[in-house]
Coordinates of C-alpha atoms in Angstrom, one line a residue:
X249 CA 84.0 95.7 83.2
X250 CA 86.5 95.9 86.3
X251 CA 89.5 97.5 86.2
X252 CA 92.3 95.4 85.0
X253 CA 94.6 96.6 87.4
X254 CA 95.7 95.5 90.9
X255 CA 93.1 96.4 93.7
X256 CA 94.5 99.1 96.1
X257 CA 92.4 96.3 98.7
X258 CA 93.7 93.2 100.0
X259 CA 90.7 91.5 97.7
X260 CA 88.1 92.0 95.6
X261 CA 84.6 93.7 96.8
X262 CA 81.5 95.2 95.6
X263 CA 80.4 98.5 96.4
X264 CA 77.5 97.0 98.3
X265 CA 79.4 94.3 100.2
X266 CA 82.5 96.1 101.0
X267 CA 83.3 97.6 104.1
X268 CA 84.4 100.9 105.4
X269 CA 88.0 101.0 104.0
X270 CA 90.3 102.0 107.3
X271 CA 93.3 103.9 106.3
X272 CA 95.1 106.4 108.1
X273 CA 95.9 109.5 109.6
X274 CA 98.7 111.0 111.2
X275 CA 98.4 112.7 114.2
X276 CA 101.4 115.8 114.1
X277 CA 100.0 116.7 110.6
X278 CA 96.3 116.8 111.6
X279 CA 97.5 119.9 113.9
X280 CA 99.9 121.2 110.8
X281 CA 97.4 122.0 108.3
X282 CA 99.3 122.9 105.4
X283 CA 97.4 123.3 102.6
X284 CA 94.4 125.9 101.8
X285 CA 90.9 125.8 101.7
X286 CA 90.1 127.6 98.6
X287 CA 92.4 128.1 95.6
X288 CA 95.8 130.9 96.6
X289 CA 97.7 131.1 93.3
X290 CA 99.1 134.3 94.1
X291 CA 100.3 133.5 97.3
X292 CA 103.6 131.1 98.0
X293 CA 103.8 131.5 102.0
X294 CA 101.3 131.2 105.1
X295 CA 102.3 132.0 108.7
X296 CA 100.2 131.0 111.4
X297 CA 101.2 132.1 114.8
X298 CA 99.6 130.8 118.1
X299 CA 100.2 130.6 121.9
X300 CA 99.5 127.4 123.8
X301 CA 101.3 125.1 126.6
X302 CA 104.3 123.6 126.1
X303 CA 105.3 119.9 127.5
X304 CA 105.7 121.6 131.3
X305 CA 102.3 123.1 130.9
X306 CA 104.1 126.3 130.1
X307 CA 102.9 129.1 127.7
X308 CA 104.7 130.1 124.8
X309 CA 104.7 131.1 121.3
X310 CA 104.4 128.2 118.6
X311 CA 104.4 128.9 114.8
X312 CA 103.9 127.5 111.6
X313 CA 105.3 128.1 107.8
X314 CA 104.5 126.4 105.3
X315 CA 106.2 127.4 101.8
X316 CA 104.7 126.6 98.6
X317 CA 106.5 126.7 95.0
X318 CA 106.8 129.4 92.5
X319 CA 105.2 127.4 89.8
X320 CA 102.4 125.9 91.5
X321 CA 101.8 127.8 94.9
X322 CA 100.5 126.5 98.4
X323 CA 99.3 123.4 98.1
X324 CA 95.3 123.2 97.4
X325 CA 92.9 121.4 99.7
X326 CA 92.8 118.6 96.9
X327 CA 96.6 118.1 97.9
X328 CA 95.2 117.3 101.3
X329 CA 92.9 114.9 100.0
X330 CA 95.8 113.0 97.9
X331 CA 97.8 112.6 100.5
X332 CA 95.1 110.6 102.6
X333 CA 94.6 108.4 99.9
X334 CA 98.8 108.3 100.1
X335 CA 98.2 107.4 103.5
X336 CA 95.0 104.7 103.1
X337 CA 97.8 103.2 100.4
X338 CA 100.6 103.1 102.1
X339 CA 98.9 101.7 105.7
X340 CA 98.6 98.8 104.1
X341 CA 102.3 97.9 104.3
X342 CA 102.6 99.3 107.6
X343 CA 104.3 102.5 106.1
X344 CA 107.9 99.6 106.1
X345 CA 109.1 101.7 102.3
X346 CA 109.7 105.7 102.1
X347 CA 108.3 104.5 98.5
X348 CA 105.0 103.9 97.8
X349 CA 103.4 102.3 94.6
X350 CA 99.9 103.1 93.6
X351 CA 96.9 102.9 90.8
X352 CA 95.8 106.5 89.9
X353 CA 92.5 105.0 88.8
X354 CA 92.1 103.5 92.6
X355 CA 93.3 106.5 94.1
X356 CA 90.6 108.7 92.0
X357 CA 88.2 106.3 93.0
X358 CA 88.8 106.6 96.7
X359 CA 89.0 109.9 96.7
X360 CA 85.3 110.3 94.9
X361 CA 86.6 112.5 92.0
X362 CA 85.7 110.6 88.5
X363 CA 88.3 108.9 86.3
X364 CA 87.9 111.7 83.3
X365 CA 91.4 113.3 81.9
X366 CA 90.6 116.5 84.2
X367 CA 90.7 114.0 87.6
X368 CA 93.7 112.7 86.2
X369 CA 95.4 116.5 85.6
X370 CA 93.8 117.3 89.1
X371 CA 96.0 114.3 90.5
X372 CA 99.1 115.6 89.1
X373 CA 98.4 118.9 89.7
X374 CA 98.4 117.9 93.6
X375 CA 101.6 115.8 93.3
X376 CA 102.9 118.9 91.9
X377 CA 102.2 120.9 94.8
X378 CA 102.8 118.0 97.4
X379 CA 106.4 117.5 96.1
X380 CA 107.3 122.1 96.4
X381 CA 105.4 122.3 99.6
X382 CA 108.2 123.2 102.6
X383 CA 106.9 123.1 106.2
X384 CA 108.5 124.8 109.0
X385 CA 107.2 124.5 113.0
X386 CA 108.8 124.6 116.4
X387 CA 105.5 122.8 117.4
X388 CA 106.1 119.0 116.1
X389 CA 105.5 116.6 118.9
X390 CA 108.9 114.6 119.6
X391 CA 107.1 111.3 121.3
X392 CA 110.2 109.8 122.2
X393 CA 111.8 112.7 124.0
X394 CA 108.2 114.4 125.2
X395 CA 109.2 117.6 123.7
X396 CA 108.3 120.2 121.4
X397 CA 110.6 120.1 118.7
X398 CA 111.6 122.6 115.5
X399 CA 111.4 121.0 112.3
X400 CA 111.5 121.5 108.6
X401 CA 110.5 119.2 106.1
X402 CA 108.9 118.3 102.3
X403 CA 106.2 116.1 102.2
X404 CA 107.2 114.4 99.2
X405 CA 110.8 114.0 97.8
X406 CA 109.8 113.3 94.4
X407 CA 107.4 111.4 92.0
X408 CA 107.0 109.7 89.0
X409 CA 103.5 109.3 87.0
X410 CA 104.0 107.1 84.4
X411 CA 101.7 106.7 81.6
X412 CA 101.6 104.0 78.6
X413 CA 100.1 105.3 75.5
X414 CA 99.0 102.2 73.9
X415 CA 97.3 100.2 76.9
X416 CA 95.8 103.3 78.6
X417 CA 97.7 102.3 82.2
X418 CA 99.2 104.7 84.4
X419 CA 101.1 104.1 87.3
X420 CA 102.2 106.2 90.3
X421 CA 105.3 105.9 92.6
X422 CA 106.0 108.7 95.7
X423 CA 109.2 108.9 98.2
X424 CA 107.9 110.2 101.6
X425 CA 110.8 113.0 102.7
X426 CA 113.2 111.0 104.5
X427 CA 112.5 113.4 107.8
X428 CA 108.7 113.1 107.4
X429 CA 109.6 109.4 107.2
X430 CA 111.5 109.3 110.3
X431 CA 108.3 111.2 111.9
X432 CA 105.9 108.6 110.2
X433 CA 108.6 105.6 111.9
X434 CA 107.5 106.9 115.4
X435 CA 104.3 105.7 114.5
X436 CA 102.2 108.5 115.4
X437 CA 99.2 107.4 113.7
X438 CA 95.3 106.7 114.4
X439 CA 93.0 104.9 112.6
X440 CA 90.8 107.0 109.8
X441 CA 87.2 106.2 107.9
X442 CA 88.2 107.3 104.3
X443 CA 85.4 106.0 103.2
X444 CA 83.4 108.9 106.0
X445 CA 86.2 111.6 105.6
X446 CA 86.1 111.2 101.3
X447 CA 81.8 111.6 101.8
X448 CA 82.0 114.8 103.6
X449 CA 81.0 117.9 101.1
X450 CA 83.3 120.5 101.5
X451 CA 87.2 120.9 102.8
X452 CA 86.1 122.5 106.3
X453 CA 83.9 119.6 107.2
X454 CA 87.0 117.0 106.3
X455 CA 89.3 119.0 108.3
X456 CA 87.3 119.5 110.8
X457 CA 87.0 115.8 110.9
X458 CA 90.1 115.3 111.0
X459 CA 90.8 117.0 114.1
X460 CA 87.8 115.8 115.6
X461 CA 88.5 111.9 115.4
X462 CA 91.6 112.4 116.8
X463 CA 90.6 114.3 120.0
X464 CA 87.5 112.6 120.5
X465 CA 88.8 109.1 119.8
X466 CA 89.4 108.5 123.5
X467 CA 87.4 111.0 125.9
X468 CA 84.0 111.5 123.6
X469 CA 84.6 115.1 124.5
X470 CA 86.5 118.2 123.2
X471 CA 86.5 121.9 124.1
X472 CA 88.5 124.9 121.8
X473 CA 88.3 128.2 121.4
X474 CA 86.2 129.1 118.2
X475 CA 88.9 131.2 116.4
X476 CA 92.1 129.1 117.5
X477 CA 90.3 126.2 115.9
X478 CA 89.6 128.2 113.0
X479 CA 92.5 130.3 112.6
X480 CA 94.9 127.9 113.8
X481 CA 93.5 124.3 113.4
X482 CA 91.7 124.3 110.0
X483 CA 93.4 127.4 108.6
X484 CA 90.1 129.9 107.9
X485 CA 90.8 133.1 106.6
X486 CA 91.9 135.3 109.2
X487 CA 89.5 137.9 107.1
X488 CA 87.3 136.2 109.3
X489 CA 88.1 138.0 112.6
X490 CA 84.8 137.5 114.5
X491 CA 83.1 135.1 116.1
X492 CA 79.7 135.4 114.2
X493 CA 82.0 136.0 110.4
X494 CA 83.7 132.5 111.8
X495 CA 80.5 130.6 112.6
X496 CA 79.2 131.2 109.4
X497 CA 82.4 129.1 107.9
X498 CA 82.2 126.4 110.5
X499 CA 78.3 125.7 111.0
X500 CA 77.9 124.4 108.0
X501 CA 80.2 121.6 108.6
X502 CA 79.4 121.2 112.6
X503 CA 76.2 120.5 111.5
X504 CA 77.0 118.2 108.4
X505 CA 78.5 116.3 111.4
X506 CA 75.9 116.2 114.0
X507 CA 73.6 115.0 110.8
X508 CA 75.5 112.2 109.9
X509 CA 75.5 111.4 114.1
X510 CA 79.0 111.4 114.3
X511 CA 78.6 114.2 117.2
X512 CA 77.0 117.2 118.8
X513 CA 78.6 120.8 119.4
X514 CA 77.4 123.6 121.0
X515 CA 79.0 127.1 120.7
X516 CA 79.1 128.8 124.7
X517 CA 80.4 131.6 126.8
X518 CA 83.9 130.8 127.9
X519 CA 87.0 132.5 129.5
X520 CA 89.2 132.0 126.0
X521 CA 90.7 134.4 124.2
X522 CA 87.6 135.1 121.8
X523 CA 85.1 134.5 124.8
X524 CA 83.5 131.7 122.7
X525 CA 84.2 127.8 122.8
X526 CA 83.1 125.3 120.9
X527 CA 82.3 121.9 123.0
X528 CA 82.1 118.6 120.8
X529 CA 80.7 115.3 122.1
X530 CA 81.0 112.6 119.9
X531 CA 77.9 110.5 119.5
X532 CA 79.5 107.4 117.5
X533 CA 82.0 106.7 115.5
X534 CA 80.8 106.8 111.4
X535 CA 81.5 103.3 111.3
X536 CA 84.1 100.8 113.4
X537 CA 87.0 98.5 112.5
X538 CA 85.6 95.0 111.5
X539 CA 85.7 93.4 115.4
X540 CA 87.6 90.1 115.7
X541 CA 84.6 88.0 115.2
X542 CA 84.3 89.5 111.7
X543 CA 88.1 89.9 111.0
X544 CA 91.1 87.2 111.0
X545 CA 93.9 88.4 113.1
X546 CA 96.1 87.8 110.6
X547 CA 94.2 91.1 108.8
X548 CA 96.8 93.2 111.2
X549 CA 99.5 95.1 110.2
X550 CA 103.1 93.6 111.6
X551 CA 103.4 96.1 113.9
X552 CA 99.8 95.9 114.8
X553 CA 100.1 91.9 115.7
X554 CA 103.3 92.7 118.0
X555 CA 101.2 94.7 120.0
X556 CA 98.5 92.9 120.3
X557 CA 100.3 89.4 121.0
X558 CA 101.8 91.6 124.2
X559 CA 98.9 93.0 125.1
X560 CA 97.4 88.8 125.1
X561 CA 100.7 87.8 127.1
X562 CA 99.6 90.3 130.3
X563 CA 96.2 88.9 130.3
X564 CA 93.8 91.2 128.0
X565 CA 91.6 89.2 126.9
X566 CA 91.8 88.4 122.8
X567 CA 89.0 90.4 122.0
X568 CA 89.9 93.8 123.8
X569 CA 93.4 93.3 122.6
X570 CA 91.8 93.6 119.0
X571 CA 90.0 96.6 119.7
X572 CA 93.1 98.4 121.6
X573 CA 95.4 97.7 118.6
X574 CA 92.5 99.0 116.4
X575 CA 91.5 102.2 118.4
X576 CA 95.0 103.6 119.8
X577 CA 98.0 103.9 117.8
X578 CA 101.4 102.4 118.9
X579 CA 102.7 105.3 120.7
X580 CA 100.2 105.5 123.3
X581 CA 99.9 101.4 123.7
X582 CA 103.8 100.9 124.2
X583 CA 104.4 102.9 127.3
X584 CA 101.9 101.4 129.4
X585 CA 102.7 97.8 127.9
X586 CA 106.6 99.3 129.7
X587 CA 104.6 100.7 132.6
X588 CA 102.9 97.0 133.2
X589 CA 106.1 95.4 133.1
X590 CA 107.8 98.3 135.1
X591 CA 104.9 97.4 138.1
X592 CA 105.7 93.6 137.9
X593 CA 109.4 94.2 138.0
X594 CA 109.0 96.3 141.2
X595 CA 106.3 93.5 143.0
X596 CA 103.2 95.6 142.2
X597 CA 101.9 93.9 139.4
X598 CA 98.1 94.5 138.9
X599 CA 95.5 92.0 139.7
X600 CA 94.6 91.3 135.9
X601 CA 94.9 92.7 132.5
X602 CA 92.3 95.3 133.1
X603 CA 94.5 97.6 134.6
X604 CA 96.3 97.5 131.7
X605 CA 93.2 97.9 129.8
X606 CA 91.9 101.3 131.6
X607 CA 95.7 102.4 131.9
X608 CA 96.2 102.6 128.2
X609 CA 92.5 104.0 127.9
X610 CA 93.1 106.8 130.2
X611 CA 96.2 107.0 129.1
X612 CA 97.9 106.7 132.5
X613 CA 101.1 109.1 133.4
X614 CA 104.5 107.1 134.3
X615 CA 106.3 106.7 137.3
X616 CA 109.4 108.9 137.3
X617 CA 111.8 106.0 137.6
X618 CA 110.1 104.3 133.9
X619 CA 110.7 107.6 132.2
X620 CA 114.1 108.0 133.1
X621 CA 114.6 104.4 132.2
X622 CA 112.8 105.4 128.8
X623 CA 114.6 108.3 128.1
X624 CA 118.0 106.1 128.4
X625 CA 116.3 103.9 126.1
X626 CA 115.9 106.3 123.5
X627 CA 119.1 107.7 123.9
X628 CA 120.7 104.6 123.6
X629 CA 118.6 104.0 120.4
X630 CA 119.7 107.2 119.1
X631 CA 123.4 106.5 119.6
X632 CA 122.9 103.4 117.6
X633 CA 121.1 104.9 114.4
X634 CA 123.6 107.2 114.7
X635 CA 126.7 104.7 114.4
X636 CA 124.4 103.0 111.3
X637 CA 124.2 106.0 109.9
X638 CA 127.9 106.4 110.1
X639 CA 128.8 103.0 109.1
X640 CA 125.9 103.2 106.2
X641 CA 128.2 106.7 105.0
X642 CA 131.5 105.0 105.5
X643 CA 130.4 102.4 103.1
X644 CA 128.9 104.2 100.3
X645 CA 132.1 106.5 100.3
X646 CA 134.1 103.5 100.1
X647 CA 131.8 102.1 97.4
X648 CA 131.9 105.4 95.4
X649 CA 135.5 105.3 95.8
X650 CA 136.0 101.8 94.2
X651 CA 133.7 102.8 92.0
X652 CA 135.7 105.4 90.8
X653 CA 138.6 104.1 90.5
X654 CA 137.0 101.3 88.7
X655 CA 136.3 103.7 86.0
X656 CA 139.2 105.6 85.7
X657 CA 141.2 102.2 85.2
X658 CA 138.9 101.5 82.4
X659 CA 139.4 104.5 81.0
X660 CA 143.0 103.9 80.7
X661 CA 142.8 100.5 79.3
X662 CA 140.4 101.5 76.9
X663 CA 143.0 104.9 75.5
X664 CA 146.1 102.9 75.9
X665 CA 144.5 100.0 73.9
X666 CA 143.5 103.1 71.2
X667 CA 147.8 103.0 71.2
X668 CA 150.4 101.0 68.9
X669 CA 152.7 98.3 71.3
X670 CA 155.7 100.6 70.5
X671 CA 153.3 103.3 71.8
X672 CA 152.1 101.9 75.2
X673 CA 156.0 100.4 75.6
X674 CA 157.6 104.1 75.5
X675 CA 154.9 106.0 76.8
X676 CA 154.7 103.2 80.3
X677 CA 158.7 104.1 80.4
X678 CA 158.0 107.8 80.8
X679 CA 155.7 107.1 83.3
X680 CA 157.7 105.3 85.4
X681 CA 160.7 108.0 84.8
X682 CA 158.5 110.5 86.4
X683 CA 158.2 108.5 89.8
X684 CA 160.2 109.7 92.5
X685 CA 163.7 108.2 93.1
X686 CA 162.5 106.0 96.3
X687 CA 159.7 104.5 94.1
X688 CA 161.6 104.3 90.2
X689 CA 164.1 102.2 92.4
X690 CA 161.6 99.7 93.8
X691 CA 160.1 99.2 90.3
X692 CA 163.4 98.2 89.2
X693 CA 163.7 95.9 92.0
X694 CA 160.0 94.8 91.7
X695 CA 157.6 96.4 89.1
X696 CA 154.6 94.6 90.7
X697 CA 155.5 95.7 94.1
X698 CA 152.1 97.2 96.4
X699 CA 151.1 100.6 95.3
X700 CA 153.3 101.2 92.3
X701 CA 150.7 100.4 89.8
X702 CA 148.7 103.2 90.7
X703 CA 150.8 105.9 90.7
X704 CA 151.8 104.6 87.4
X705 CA 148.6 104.3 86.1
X706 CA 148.2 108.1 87.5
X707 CA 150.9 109.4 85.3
X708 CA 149.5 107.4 82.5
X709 CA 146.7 109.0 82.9
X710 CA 148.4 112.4 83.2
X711 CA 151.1 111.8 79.8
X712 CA 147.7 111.1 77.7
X713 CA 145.7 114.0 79.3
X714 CA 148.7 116.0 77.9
X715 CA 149.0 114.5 74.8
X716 CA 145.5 114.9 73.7
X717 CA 145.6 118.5 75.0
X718 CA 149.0 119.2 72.7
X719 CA 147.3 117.8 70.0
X720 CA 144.0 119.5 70.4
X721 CA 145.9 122.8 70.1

């Protein structure tokens, strides 16, 4: 019998007729692993430390800390897991809400682990540990000022899993911490196989994944040092200190990989720190995108059909517009969509489209004029959200002000109601007595005059506060 709640997909499948569900990923946390690979209750904090080249192709020291609660600890990998199912969810509304509404059933389901009352505890176990997790790193990627930035930040701000005893349903909402948010607005996000990632058999072989879709996704090739990919990338034990201790963790799920033909590695002499790189060469992807002939445009995100209608408009053809959107995320498409126009603007437009084509496949550097134009752009986009901000602050405080004073003045209706005419008559005199001389004669002259009310009101306020407290005594 199906489910009788909504489907976490657009429409209604089978399990043999339904195709690879593309969520996905995004691409500063895929460096950031934050949660660990077997269970740590006793410990709340891990530090990784690392050197590697800044923006300027500079050395220097990054870190990473990631916090976990007292209650709960470091998040477990299963956290991990969640919040790629958070993702798969929330990509298909573009990431537009910090909120995002779910099914636990169809999350479980996704995420391959049963629909018993222990998945369900499991599930809120890792909300749990989402929602204490703090991250600290001066090694977040800034896309829009090319930097290195420090940051802290939650994943989640909070949660709420509700469940209704008599039908059975539960429901799930998370709020995305607003600075994460802001990250996730840069769009700095790749595509992701859930259903490929969700089949792999053990946490190292999904992380490792992880990292390996995103740096293979547009050379085929990849070369790391075997212990800063372990130590630093997928976060094994640094009990593991060798080379041969470290392959014995990672061979496992290298060759889960190579199995499944997603792509080879070999493990050779190299001038690194350990000696010993690890070379990757992907053979395919697990599965790809639907390609247009199979899938409407309309099945884009917004965002997604914005880029690929400009891509169309310089002359890529409608097909390899599809597959550009699909296989690159914004950031990397929307410089060298600037960089096109920048060309055309200073009469050296290319011949055709496939400039633009190998441009954003090779992911082209800019001329030094279009990135100072672009950094202007961003400042200038900066100094707006920061006068929105302002205005959006203004008007709450002027909100919360009326607000308040709204119920303050019913308060005093309300108590001087609780009063006898005679009451309210000589108790409204007093207050009026105690107004300065400049302001007692301007009531005489006009009692309805600007301002007065409220200052009578105030010492209305203030003769009751002191009757009550004379009586309360």
């Amino acid at each position: 019998m199906p489910d009788p709640q909504s489907s976490l997909f657009p429409t209604a499948v089978t399990p043999d007729t339904a195709p690879a569900p593309f969520g996905r990923d995004e691409l500063s946390l895929i460096e950031l692993a934050f949660t660990t690979l077997g269970r740590a209750r006793s410990r709340k904090t891990l530090r990784t430390e690392w050197k590697g080249k800044d923006h300027k192709g500079r050395t220097r020291k990054f870190y990473k800390i990631v916090t976990g609660s007292d209650e709960f600890g470091l998040p477990e990998y299963a956290s991990e897991e969640l919040l790629i199912a958070l993702f798969h969810k929330a990509s298909r509304d573009d990431f537009e809400s910090r909120s995002v509404t779910a099914v636990p059933y169809e999350l479980l389901q996704l995420m391959g682990w049963g629909t018993d009352g222990r998945a369900y505890e499991r599930i809120k176990r890792a909300l749990d540990q989402l929602a204490g997790v703090y991250i600290t790193t001066n090694a977040l990627w800034n896309p829009e000022k090319e930097t290195f930035s420090k940051a802290g930040f939650h994943i989640l701000d909070d949660y709420e899993f509700a469940e209704d005893a008599d039908s059975g349903k539960t429901s799930l909402t998370v709020n995305w911490n607003e600075k994460l948010f802001a990250i996730f607005r840069q769009n700095r996000f790749k595509s992701l196989d859930t259903t490929f990632f969700y089949d792999l058999p053990s946490p190292v072989a999904k992380r490792l994944y992880r990292w390996l879709d995103k740096h293979l996704r547009n050379t085929a090739h990849a070369e790391i040092d075997v212990l800063h990919l372990a130590h630093v990338k997928l976060e094994v034990s640094r009990s593991k200190r060798y080379v041969s201790s470290v392959m014995q963790v990672l061979e496992p799920a290298l060759d889960e990989l190579t199995a499944r033909a997603y792509c080879t590695w070999s493990l050779v002499d190299s001038q690194t720190d350990s000696g010993k790189k690890l070379v990757f060469d992907r053979i395919s992807t697990p599965a790809l995108p639907p390609s247009p002939a199979d899938e409407p445009i309309e099945a884009l995100s917004p965002d997604q059909r914005t880029i690929f209608d400009a891509l169309v408009e310089r002359g890529v053809t409608a097909d390899t517009a599809r597959r550009l959107t699909t296989e690159h995320d914004a950031e990397r498409i929307r410089p060298q969509l600037d960089h096109f126009d920048h060309l055309v603007e200073t009469d050296q437009a290319p011949r055709s489209g496939g400039w633009l084509v190998k441009a954003i496949t090779e992911d082209f550097g800019l001329p030094p004029a279009l990135l100072a134009r672009r950094k202007k752009k961003v400042a200038k986009r900066e100094a707006s959200q920061q006068q929105r901000e302002h205005a959006a602050t203004e008007a709450r405080r002027r909100a919360e002000n009326a607000e308040y004073l709204a119920h303050q003045k019913a308060t005093l209706q309300a108590r001087l109601a609780a009063l006898s005419p005679a009451e309210r008559t000589a108790l409204e005199a007093e207050a009026v007595a105690l107004l300065d001389t400049f302001n007692r004669r301007r009531h005489e002259d006009d009692p309805n005059a600007p301002g007065l009310r409220g200052l009578v009101d105030t010492n209305l306020t203030t003769l009751l506060d002191q009757r009550n407290s004379s009586t309360d005594s």
